[in-house]
Short mmCIF file of C-alpha atoms in Angstrom, two decimals:
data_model
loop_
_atom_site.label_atom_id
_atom_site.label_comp_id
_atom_site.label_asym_id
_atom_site.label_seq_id
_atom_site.Cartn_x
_atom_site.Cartn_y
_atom_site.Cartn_z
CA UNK A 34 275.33 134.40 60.81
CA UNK A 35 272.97 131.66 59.62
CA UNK A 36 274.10 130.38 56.35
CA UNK A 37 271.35 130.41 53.40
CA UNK A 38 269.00 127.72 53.09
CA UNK A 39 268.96 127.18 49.12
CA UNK A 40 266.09 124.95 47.38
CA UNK A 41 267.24 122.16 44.80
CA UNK A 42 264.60 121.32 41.89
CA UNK A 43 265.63 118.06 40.48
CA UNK A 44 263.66 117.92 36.93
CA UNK A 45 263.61 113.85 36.30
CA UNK A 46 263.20 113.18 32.33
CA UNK A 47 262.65 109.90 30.94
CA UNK A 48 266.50 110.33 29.60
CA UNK A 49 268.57 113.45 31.60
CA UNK A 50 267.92 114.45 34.67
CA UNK A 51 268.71 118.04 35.32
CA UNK A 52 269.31 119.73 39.05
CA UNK A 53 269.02 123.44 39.78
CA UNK A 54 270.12 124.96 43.42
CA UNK A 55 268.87 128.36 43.70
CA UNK A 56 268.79 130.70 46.27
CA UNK A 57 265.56 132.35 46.56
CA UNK A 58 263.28 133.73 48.96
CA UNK A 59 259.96 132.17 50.34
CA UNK A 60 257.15 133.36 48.44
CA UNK A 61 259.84 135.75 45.93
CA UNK A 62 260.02 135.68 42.20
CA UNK A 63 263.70 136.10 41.76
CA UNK A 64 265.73 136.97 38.29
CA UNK A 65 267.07 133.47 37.85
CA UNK A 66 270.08 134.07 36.38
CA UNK A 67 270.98 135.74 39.93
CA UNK A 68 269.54 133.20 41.74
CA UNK A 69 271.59 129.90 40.57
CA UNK A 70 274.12 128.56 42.93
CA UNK A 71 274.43 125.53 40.69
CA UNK A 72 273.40 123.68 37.97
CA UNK A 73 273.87 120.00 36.69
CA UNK A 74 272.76 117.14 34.40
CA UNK A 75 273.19 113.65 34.67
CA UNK A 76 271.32 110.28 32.88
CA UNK A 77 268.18 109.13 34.53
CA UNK A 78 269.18 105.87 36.17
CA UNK A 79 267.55 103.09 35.07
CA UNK A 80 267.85 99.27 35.79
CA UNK A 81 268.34 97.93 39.24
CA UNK A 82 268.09 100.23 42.29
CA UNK A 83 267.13 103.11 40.35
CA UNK A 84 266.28 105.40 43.18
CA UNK A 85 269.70 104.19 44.88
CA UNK A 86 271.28 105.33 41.82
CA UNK A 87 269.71 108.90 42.34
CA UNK A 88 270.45 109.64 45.11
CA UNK A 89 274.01 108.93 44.28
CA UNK A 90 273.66 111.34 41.73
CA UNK A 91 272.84 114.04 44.29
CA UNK A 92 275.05 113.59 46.97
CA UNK A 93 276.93 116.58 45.70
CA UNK A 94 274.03 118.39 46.63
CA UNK A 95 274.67 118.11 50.45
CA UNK A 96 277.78 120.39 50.09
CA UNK A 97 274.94 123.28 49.81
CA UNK A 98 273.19 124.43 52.65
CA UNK A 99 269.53 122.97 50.91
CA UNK A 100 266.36 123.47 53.15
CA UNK A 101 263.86 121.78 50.73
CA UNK A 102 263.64 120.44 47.29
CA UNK A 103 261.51 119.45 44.50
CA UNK A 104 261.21 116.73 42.32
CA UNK A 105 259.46 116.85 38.78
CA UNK A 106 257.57 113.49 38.00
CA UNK A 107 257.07 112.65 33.83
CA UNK A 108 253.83 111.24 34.85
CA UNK A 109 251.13 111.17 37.03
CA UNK A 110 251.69 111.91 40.60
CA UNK A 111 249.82 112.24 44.07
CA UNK A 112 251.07 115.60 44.90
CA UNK A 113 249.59 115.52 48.32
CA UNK A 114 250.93 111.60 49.39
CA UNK A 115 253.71 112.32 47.28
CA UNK A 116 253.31 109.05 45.50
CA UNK A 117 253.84 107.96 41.68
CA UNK A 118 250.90 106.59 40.03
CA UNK A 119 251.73 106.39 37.04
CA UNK A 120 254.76 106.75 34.71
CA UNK A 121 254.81 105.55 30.99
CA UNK A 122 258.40 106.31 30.28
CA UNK A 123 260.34 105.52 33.56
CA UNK A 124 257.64 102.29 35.10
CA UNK A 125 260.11 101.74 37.83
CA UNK A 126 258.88 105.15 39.48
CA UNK A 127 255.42 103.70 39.35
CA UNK A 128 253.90 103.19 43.13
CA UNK A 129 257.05 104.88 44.47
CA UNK A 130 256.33 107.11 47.48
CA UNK A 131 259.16 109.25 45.49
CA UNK A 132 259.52 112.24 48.15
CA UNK A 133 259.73 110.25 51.19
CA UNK A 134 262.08 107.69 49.17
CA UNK A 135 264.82 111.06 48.28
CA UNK A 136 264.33 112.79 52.04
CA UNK A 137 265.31 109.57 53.72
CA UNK A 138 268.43 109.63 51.83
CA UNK A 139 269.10 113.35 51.11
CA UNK A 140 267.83 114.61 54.51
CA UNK A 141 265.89 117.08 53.48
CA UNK A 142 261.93 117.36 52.45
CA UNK A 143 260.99 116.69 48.91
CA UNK A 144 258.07 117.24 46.96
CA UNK A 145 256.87 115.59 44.26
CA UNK A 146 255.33 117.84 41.22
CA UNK A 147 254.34 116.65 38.12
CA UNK A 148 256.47 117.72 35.28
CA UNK A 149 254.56 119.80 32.81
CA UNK A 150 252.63 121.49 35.32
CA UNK A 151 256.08 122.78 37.41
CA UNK A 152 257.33 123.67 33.80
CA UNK A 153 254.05 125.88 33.41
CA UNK A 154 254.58 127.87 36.90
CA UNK A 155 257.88 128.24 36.11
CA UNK A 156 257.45 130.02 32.94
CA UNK A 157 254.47 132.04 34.26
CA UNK A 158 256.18 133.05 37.59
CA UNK A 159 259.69 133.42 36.61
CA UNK A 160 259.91 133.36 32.61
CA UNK A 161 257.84 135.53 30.14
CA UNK A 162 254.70 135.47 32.61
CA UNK A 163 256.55 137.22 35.10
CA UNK A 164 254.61 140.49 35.76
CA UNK A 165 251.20 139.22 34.65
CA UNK A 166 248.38 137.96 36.83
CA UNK A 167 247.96 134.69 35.21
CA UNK A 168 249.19 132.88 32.14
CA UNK A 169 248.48 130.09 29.74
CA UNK A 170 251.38 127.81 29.43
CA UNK A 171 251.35 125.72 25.66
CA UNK A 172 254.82 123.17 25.69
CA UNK A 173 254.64 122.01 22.35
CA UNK A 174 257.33 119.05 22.04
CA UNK A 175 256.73 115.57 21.20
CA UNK A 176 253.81 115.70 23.09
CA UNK A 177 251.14 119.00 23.58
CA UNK A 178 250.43 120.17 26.75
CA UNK A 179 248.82 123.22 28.51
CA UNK A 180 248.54 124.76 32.24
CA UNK A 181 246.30 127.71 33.29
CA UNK A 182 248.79 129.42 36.14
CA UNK A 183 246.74 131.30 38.26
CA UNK A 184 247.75 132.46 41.90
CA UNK A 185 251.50 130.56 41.87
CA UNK A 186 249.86 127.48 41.03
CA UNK A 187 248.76 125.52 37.53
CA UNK A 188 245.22 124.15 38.11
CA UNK A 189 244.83 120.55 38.13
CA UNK A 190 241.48 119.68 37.21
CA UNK A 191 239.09 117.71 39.39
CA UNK A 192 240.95 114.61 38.35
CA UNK A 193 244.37 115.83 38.28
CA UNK A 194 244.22 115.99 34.56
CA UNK A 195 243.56 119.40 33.04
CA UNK A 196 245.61 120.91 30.39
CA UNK A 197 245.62 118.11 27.83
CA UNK A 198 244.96 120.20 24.70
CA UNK A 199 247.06 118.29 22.28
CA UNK A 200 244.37 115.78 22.84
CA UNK A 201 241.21 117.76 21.56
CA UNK A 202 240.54 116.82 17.55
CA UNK A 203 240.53 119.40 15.92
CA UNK A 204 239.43 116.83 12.42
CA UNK A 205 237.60 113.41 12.81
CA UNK A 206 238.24 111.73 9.91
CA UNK A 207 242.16 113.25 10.07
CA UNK A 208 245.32 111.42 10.89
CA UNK A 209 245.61 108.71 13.65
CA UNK A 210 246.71 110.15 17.50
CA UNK A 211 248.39 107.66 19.75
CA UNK A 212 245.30 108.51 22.08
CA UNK A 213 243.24 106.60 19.96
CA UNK A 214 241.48 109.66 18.73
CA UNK A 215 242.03 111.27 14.83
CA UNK A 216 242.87 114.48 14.00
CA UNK A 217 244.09 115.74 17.17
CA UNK A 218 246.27 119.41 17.64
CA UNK A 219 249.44 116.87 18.10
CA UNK A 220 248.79 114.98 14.68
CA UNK A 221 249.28 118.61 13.74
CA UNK A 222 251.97 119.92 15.55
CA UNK A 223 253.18 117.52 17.89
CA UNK A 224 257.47 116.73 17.25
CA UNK A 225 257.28 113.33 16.59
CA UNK A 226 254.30 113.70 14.32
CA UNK A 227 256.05 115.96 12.40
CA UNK A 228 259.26 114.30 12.02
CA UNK A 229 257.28 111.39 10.58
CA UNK A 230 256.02 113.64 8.31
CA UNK A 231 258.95 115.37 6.83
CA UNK A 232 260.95 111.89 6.50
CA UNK A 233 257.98 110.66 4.36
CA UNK A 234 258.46 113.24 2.14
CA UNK A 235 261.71 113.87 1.57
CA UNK A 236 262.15 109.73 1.81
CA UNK A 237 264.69 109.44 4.27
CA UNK A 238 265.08 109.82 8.41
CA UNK A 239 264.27 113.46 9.55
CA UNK A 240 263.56 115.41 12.54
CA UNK A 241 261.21 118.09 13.20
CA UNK A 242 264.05 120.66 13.21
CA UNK A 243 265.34 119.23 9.97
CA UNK A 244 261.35 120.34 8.18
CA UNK A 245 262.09 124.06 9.60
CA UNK A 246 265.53 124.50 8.38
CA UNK A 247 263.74 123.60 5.29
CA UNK A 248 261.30 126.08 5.06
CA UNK A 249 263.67 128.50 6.44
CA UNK A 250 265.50 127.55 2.89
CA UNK A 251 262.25 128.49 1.30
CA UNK A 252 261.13 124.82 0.44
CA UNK A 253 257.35 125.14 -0.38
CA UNK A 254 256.46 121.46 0.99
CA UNK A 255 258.10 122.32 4.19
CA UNK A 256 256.07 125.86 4.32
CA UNK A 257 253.12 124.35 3.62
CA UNK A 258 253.46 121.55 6.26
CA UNK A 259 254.24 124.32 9.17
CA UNK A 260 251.51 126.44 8.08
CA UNK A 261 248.85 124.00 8.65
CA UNK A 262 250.78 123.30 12.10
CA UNK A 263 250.41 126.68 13.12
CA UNK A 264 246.92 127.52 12.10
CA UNK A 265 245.41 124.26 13.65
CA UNK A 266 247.79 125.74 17.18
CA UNK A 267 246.49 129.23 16.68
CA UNK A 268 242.47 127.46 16.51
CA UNK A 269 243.50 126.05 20.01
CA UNK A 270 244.72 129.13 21.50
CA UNK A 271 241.53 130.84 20.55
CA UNK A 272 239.95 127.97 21.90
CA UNK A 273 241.93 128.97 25.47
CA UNK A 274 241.19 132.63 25.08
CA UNK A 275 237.43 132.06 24.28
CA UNK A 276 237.37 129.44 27.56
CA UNK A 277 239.91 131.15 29.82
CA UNK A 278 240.38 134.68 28.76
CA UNK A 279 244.24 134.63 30.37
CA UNK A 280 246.15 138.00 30.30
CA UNK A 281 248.82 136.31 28.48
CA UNK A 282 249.66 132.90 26.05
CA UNK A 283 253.17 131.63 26.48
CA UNK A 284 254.44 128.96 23.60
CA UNK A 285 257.61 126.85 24.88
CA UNK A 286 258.65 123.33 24.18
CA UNK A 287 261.47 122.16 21.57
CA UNK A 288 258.91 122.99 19.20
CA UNK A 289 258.74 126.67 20.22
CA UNK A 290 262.65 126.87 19.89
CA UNK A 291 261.50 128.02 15.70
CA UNK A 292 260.45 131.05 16.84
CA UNK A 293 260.04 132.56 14.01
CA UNK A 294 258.33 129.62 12.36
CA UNK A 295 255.83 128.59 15.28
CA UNK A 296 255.15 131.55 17.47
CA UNK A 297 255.24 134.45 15.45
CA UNK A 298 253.20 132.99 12.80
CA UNK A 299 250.64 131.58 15.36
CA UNK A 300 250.10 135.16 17.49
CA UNK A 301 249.55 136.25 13.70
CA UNK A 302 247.22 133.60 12.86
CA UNK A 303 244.91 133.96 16.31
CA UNK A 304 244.86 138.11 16.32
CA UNK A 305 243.94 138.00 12.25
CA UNK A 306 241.01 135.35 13.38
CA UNK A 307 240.02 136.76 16.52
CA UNK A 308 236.61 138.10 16.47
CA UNK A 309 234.53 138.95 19.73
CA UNK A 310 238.35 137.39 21.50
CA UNK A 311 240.45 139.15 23.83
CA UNK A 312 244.10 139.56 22.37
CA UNK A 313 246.19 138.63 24.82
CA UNK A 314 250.10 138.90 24.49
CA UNK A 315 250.80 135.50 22.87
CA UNK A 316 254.85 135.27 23.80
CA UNK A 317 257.74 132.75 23.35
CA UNK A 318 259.01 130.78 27.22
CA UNK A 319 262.35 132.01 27.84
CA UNK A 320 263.69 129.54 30.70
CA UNK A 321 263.77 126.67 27.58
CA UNK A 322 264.82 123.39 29.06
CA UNK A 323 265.42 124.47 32.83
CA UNK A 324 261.80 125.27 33.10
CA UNK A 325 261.10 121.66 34.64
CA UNK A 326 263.47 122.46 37.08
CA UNK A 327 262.83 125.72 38.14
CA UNK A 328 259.15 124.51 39.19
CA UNK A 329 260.95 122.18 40.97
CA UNK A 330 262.44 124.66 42.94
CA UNK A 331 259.39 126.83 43.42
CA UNK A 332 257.72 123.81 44.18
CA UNK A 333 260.16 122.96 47.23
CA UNK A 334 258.70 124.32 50.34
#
């Protein structure tokens, strides 16, 4: 008998790197905690001969029978040359004909996806969008970023750029965005943003998680900061519905993780302001931070 042919999904972040074998079926939506063979994370080389470095990193792959694989780009990437345009965080990638580079020392075919979008079909194929016929994938993390999953496949945008909604100002004359813009949903919402926040008023270094432990402890300056993060997210996701009209909202990213801080208070903040809206479920991801890597895999063909 033929053995398997498993797909890898190799989910490269500007600091881990995480690898997923799975064994699934062309064109199936498995239950993903059957479908892992194996499961790994490593640093993201860096340096001299990073992609060298890689594929070191992999060569325990080839004791799997793999027929394909995927590779997530943080960045922007020609998915159909399979070439890195751009990438802020890791530069060396940049220009990098990154699927040919892996095949010709893996052996196998890879494909180049970016990141965020192969997070968003994962989630809507295999996570809490599994079952409905499209989705609307928010990952709220340092950055803010959407993806309309419609048929298998997020939609790119005529210039491969659709789905930046942490980027629409939601106040003018409100705080500075690294865009270059004020008042955008991430000076709202966005990890880093509020982080900054927190440790300016409590006067010493602080993370985002720190600020919801806090208003998990009741602290009023700490409620008061998440509840204008949650009503300027629940204006943009009746922004989506109004625009989109999805049959469901999904809300991952390390922001999401405070479920009960982020999510629940935003589906209750967009149904109480909803007027002529749909009300779509508005849910929480569930594949957390092997969603990059799972549209890796889906995107290995």
């Amino acid at each position: 008998m033929r053995a398997p042919a498993y797909r890898v999904g190799i989910d490269l972040g500007a600091t881990s790197t995480k690898v997923l074998i799975a064994d699934i079926g062309a064109g199936e939506r498995p239950a993903v905690d059957e479908a892992v063979v194996d499961r790994f994370i490593f640093p993201t080389p860096r340096g001299s001969d990073p992609i060298d470095r890689l594929a070191g990193h992999l060569v325990g792959v080839a004791e799997h029978p793999i027929g394909a694989g995927g590779v997530t780009v943080p960045g922007i990437v020609d998915e159909d040359s399979g070439r890195v345009v751009r990438s802020v965080n890791l530069p060396w990638l940049d220009g990098v004909a990154l699927g040919l580079a892996l095949q010709q020392r893996l052996g196998f075919p890879v494909r180049p996806v970016h990141d965020g979008r192969a997070a968003a079909e994962a989630e809507a194929l295999l996570g809490a969008g599994r079952g409905f016929a499209d989705a609307f994938v928010l990952a709220v993390g340092t950055g803010i970023a959407g993806a309309h999953v419609e048929g298998r496949r997020a939609r790119r945008g005529a210039h491969a750029a659709a789905g930046e909604v942490g980027h629409i100002s939601q106040d003018p004359g409100g705080r500075p965005c690294g865009c270059g813009q004020h008042g955008c949903l991430e000076t709202f919402i966005g990890g880093t943003y509020l982080a900054n926040r927190w440790s300016a008023h409590t006067g010493r270094p602080a993370t985002a998680l720190d600020l919801f432990e806090a208003g998990r402890a009741g602290d009023a300056a700490a409620l008061a900061m998440v509840d204008e993060a949650t009503t300027a997210l629940a204006r943009s996701v009746l922004g989506v519905i109004a625009t989109l009209d999805p049959s469901a909202i999904i809300i991952g990213g390390g922001i999401s993780a405070a479920h009960d801080l982020v999510v629940t208070p935003t589906a209750q903040k967009v149904y109480k302001s909803a007027t002529f809206h749909a009300r779509p479920p508005i849910l929480g991801a569930e594949l957390g931070r092997w969603a990059g890597a799972w549209g890796a895999v889906l995107a290995a063909e």
